[in-house]
Short mmCIF file of C-alpha atoms and ligand atoms in Angstrom, two decimals:
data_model
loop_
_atom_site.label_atom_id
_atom_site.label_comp_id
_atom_site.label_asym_id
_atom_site.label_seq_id
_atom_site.Cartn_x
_atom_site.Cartn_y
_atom_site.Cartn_z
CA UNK A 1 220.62 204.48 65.90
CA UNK A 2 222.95 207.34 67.11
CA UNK A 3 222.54 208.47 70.93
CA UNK A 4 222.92 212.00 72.21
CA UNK A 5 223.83 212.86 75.53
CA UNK A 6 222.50 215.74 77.08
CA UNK A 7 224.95 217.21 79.87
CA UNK A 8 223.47 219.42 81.93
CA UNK A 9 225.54 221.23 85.03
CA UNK A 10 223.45 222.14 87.53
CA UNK A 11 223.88 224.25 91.14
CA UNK A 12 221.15 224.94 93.30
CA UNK A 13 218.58 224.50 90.43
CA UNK A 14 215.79 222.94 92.06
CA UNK A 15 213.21 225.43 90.21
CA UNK A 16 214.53 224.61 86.56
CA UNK A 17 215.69 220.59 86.79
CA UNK A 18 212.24 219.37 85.61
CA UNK A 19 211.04 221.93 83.34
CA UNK A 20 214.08 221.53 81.58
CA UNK A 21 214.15 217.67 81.17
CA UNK A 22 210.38 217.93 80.20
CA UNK A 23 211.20 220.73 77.55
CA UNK A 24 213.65 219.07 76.18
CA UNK A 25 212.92 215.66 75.93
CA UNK A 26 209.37 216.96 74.23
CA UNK A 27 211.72 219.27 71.67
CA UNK A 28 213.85 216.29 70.78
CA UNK A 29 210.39 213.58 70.80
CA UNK A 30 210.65 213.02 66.51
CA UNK A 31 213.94 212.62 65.84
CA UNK A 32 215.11 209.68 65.25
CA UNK A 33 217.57 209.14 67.84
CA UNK A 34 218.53 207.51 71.70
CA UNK A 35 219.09 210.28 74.24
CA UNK A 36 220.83 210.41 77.48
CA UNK A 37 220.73 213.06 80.13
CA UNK A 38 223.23 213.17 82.18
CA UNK A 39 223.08 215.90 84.80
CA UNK A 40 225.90 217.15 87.08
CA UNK A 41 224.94 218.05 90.43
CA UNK A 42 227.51 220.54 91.15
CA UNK A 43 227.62 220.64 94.36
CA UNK A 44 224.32 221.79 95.37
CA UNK A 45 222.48 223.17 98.80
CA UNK A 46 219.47 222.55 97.87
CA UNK A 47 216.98 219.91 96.61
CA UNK A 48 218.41 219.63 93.47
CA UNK A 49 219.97 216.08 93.95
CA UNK A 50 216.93 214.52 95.42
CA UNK A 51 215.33 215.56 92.58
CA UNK A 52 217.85 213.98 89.68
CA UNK A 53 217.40 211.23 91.77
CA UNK A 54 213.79 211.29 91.00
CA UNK A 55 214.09 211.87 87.67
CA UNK A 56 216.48 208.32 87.50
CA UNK A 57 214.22 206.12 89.27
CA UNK A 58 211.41 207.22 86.90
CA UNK A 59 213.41 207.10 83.83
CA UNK A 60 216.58 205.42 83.03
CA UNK A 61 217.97 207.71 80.53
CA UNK A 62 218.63 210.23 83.02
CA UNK A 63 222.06 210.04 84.65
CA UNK A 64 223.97 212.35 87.73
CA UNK A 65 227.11 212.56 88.84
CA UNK A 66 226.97 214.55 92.24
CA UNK A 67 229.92 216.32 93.27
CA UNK A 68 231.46 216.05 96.85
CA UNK A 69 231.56 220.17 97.04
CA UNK A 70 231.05 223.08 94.35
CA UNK A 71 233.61 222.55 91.71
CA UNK A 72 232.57 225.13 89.13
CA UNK A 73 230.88 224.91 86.23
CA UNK A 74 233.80 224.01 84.02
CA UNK A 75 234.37 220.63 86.14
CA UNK A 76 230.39 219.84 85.71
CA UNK A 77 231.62 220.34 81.38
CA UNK A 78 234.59 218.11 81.96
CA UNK A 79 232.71 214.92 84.17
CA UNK A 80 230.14 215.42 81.91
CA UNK A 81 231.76 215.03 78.40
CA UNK A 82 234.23 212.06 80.70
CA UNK A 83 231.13 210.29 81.43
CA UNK A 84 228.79 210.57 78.44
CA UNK A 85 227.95 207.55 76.36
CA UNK A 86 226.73 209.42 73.33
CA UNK A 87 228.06 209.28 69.56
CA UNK A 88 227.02 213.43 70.38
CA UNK A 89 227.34 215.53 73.35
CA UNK A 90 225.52 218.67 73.79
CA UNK A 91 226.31 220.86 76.47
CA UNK A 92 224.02 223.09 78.30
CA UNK A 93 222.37 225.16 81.03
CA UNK A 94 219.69 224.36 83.17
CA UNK A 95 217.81 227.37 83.16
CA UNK A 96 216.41 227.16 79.57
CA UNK A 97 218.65 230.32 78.52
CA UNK A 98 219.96 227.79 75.90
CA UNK A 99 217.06 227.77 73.28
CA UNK A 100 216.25 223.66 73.24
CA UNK A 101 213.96 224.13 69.76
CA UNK A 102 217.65 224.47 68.22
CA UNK A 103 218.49 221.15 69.10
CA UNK A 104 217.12 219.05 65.81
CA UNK A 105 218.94 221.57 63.43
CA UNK A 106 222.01 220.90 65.76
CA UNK A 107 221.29 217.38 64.85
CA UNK A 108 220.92 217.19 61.32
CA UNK A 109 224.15 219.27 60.86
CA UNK A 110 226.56 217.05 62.82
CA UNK A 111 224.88 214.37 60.94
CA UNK A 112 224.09 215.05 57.67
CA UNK A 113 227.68 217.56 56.96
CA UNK A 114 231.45 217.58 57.45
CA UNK A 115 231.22 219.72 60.77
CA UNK A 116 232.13 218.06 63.77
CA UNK A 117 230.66 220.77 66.61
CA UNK A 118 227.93 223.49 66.02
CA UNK A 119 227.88 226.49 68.62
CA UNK A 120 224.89 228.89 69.60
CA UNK A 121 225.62 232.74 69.73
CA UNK A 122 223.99 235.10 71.28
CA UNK A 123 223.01 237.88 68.79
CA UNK A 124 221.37 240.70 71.05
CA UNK A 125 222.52 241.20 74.60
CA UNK A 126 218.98 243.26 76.04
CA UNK A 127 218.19 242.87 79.15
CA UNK A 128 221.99 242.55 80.62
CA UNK A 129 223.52 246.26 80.01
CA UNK A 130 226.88 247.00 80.99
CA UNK A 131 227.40 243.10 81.22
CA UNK A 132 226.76 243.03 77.72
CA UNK A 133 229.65 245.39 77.03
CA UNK A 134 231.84 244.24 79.40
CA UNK A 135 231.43 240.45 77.94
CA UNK A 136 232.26 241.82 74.43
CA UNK A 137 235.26 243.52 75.14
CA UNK A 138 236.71 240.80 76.77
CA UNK A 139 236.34 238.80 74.01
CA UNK A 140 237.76 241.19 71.83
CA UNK A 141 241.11 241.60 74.13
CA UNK A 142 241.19 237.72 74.67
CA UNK A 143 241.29 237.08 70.94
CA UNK A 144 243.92 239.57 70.44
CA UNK A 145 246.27 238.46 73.44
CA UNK A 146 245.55 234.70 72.65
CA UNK A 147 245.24 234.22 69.07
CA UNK A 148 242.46 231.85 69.93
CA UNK A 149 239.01 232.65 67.64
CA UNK A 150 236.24 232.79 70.37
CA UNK A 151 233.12 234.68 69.51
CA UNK A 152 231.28 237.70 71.17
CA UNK A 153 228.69 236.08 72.61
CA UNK A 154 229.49 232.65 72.06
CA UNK A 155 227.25 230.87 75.08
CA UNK A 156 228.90 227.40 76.27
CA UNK A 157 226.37 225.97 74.06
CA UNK A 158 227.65 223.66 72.04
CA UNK A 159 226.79 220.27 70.10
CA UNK A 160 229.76 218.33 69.70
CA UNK A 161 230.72 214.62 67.75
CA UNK A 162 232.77 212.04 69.34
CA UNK A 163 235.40 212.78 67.75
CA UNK A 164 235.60 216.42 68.99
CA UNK A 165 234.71 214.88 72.34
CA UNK A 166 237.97 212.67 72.55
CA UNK A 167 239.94 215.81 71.59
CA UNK A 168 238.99 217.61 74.71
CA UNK A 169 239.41 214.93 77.22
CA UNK A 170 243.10 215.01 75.80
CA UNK A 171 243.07 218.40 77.43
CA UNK A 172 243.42 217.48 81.14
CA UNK A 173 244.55 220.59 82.15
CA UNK A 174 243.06 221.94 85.83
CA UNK A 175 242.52 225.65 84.95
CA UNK A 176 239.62 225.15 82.27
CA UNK A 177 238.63 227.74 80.31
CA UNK A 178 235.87 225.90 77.74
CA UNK A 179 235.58 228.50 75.43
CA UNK A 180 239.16 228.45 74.89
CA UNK A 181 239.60 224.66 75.01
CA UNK A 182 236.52 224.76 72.44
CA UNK A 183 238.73 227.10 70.05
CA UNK A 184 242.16 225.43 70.98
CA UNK A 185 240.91 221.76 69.78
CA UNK A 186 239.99 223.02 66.02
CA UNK A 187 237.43 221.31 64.23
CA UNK A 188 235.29 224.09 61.75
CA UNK A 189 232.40 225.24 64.15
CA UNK A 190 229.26 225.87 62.62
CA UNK A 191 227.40 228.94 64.02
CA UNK A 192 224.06 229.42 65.02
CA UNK A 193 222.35 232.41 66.27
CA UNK A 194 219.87 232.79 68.82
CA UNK A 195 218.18 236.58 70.46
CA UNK A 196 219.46 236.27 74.41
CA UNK A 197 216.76 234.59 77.09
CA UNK A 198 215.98 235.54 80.33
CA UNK A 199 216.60 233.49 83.01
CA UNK A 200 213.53 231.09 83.51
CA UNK A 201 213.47 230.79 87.44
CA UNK A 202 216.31 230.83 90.38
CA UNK A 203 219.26 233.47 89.87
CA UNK A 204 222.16 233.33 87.83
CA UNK A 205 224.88 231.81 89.65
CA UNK A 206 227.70 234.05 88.73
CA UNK A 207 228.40 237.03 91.00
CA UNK A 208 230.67 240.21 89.19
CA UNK A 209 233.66 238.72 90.95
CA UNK A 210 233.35 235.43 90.04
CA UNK A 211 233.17 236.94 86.44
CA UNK A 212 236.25 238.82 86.79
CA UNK A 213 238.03 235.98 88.57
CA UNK A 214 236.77 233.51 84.98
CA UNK A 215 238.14 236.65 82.64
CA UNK A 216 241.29 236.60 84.16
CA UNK A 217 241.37 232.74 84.48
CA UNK A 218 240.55 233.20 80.41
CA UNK A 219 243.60 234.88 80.05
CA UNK A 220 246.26 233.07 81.65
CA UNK A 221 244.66 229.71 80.70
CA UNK A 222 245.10 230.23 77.22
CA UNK A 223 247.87 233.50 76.59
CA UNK A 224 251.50 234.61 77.74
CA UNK A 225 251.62 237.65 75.98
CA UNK A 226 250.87 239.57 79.54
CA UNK A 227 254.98 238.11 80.25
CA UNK A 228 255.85 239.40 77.60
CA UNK A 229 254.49 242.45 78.44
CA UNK A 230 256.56 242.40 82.02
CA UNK A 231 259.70 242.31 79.92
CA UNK A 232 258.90 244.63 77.59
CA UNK A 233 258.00 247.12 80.35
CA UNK A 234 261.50 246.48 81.80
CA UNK A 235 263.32 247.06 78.44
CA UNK A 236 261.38 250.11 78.16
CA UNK A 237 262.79 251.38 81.65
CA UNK A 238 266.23 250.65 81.34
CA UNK A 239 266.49 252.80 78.16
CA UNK A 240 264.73 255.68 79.84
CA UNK A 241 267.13 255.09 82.97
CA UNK A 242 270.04 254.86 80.25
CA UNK A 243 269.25 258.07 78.85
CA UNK A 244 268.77 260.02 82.07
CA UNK A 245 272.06 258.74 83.30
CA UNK A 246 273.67 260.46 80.73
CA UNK A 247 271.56 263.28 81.20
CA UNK A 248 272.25 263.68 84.58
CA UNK A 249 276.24 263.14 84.45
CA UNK A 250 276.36 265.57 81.45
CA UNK A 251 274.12 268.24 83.18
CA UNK A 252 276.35 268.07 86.61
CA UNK A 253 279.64 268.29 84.95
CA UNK A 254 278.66 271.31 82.89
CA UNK A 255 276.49 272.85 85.96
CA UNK A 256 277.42 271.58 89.00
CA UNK A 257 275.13 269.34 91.48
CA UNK A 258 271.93 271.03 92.90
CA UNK A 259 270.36 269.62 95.40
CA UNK A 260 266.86 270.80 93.68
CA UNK A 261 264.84 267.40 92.27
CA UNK A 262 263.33 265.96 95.38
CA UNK A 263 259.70 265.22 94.03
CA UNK A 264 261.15 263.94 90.41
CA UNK A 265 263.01 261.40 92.58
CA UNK A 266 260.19 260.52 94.55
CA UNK A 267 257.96 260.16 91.74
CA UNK A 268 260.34 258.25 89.58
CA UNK A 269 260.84 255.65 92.74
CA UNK A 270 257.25 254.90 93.44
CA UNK A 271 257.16 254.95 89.24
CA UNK A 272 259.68 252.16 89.03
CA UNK A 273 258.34 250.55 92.44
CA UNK A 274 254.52 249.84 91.20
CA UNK A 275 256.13 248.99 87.35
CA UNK A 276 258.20 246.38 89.08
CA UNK A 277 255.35 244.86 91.71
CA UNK A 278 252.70 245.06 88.69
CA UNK A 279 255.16 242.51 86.83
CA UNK A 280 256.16 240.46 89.68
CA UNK A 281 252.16 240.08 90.16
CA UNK A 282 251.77 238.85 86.36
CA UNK A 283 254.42 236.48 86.74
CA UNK A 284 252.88 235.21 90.16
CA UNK A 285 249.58 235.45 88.72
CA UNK A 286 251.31 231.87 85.95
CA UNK A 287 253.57 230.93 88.89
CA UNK A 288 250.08 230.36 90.89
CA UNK A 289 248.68 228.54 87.67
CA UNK A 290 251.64 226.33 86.86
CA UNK A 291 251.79 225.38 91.20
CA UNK A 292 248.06 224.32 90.58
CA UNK A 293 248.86 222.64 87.44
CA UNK A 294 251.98 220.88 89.10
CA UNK A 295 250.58 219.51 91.86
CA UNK A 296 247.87 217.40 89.71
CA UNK A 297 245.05 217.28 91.36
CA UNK A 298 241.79 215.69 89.93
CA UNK A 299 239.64 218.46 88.64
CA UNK A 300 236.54 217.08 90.43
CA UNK A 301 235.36 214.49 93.20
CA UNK A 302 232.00 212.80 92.39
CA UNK A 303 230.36 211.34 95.82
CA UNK A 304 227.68 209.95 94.22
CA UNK A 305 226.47 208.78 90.62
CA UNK A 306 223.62 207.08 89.37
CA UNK A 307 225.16 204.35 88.90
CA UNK A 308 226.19 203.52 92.55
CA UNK A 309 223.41 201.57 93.36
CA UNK A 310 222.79 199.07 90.48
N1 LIG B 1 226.69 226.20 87.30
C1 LIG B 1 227.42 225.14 87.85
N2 LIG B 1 228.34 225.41 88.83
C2 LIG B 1 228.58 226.68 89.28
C3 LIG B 1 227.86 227.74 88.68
C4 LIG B 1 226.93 227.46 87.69
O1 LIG B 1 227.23 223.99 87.48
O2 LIG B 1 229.40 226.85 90.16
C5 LIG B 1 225.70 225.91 86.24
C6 LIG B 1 224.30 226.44 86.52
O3 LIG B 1 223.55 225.55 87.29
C7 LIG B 1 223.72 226.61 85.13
C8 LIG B 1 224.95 226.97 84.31
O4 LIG B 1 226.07 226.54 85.07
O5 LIG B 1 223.17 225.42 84.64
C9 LIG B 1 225.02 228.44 84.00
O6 LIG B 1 224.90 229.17 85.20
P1 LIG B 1 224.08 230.53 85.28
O7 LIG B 1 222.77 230.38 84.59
O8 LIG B 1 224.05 230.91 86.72
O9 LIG B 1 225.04 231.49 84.48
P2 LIG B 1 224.64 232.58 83.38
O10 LIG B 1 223.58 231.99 82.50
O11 LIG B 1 224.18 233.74 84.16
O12 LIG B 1 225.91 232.81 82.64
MG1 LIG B 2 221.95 231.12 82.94
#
């Protein structure tokens, strides 16, 4: 019989842990196959460890990993595709915004077709307004800088085979952008839609800066067309400079030098000045990615698993 493992990053979700492993574990009941939750305890404050811990001693398909600090979400996906056991992973929130009843037809398609992942989309954003927008043209932009084919609305949601599994542990990289590494890796994703789900309990975990910070993070992780930008802004300035040189040397030979032309100057300079500190920040902006990169650190520390004690 094939196993699924259910990974499930958690921070501070001491309202949702249960529901979710009863919901799910009830959705998932008929089919015919072994499951295995393994939860990531990402670093939690509250009394969400205690809890998994629970959960273990009362039944031993329920795995943790507990993390020494908070090491983002993305390092609760990688431990828990690392650490999974199943012939299929399935990624997914605590907070039951990922619709569980989708789970058997996620199922039957790995196993009974050619596709090696099926993804959830959202299809309406109500409820989360200029979020909404905001989300979707980021995607848009990403796609265009990156080439990569992520979806508006694509959730981290995501049923994968082992195969596809392998294929991202290859990726080792410490800036981890799933959604990209998800598109990078290939494999035909088949699509599923599902309307967008309030937040069962607790908040969502993700302020407006960290959201900016993970767009950004998007970017660099997976483009360098913003370099190539840089360059093509200095190109652009040279020619204008190269053309107002001659300008200027024509004009004072035929008419003499006035001393008239303060503000242009001015302007031009602080022009020229931001130009040249916006593209020294983009190419700090990989420098700082590349020094991360370089010095090879692991992406997470577990303190504690549930296997420690057996
Ligand atoms: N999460 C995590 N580490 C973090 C932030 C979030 O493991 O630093 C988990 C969180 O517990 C939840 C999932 O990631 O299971 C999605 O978080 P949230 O619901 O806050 O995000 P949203 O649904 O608003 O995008
Ligand atoms: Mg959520």
């Amino acid at each position: 019989m094939k196993k699924l493992s259910i990974i499930v990053p958690c921070f501070n979700e001491e309202e949702v842990v249960n529901t979710f492993y009863e919901v799910v574990g009830k959705e998932l009941e008929k089919e015919n196959i072994t499951l295995e939750f393994l939860f990531i305890d990402d670093g939690s404050k509250d009394k969400t460890l205690k809890i998994l811990k629970e959960l273990h001693k009362k039944d031993e398909k329920v795995r943790y990993i507990s993390f020494a600090r908070n090491f983002g979400k993305e390092a609760g996906v990688y431990a828990g595709l690392k650490e999974c056991t199943g012939d299929y992973a399935v990624v997914m929130d605590a907070d039951l915004q990922h619709d569980p009843k989708l789970l058997p037809k996620m199922i039957h398609i790995l196993k009974d077709s050619e596709y090696e992942t099926v993804a959830v989309r959202r299809v309406n954003r109500k409820g989360e307004g200029l979020r909404g927008f905001l989300s979707k043209m980021f995607f848009k932009f990403m796609n265009k800088l990156s080439g990569l084919d992520t979806k508006s609305g694509e959730m981290d949601y995501r049923m994968m085979s082992r195969k596809m599994i392998d294929a991202i542990l290859l990726m080792s990289e410490y800036n981890r952008f799933s959604k990209g590494i998800f598109s990078w890796v290939g494999f035909e994703t088949k699509w599923l839609e599902q309307e967008n789900i309030e937040r069962s309990l607790g908040t969502s975990k993700w302020s407006f800066k960290s959201l900016v910070k993970y767009s950004l993070q998007g970017i660099t992780a997976f483009s360098t067309t913003p370099l190539v930008l840089a360059s093509f802004l200095g190109i652009l300035f040279c020619i204008i400079a190269f053309i107002m040189i001659i300008v200027v040397v024509i004009k004072t030979l035929c008419f003499g030098e006035d001393v008239a032309g303060f503000p242009t100057l001015i302007c031009c300079i602080f022009l020229i000045g931001g130009l040249q500190l916006f593209c020294l920040g983009i190419i700090g902006e990989y420098l700082s990615k590349m020094y991360l990169e370089v010095k090879n650190r692991p992406i997470y520390i577990a303190k504690e698993t549930s296997e420690d004690n057996e």
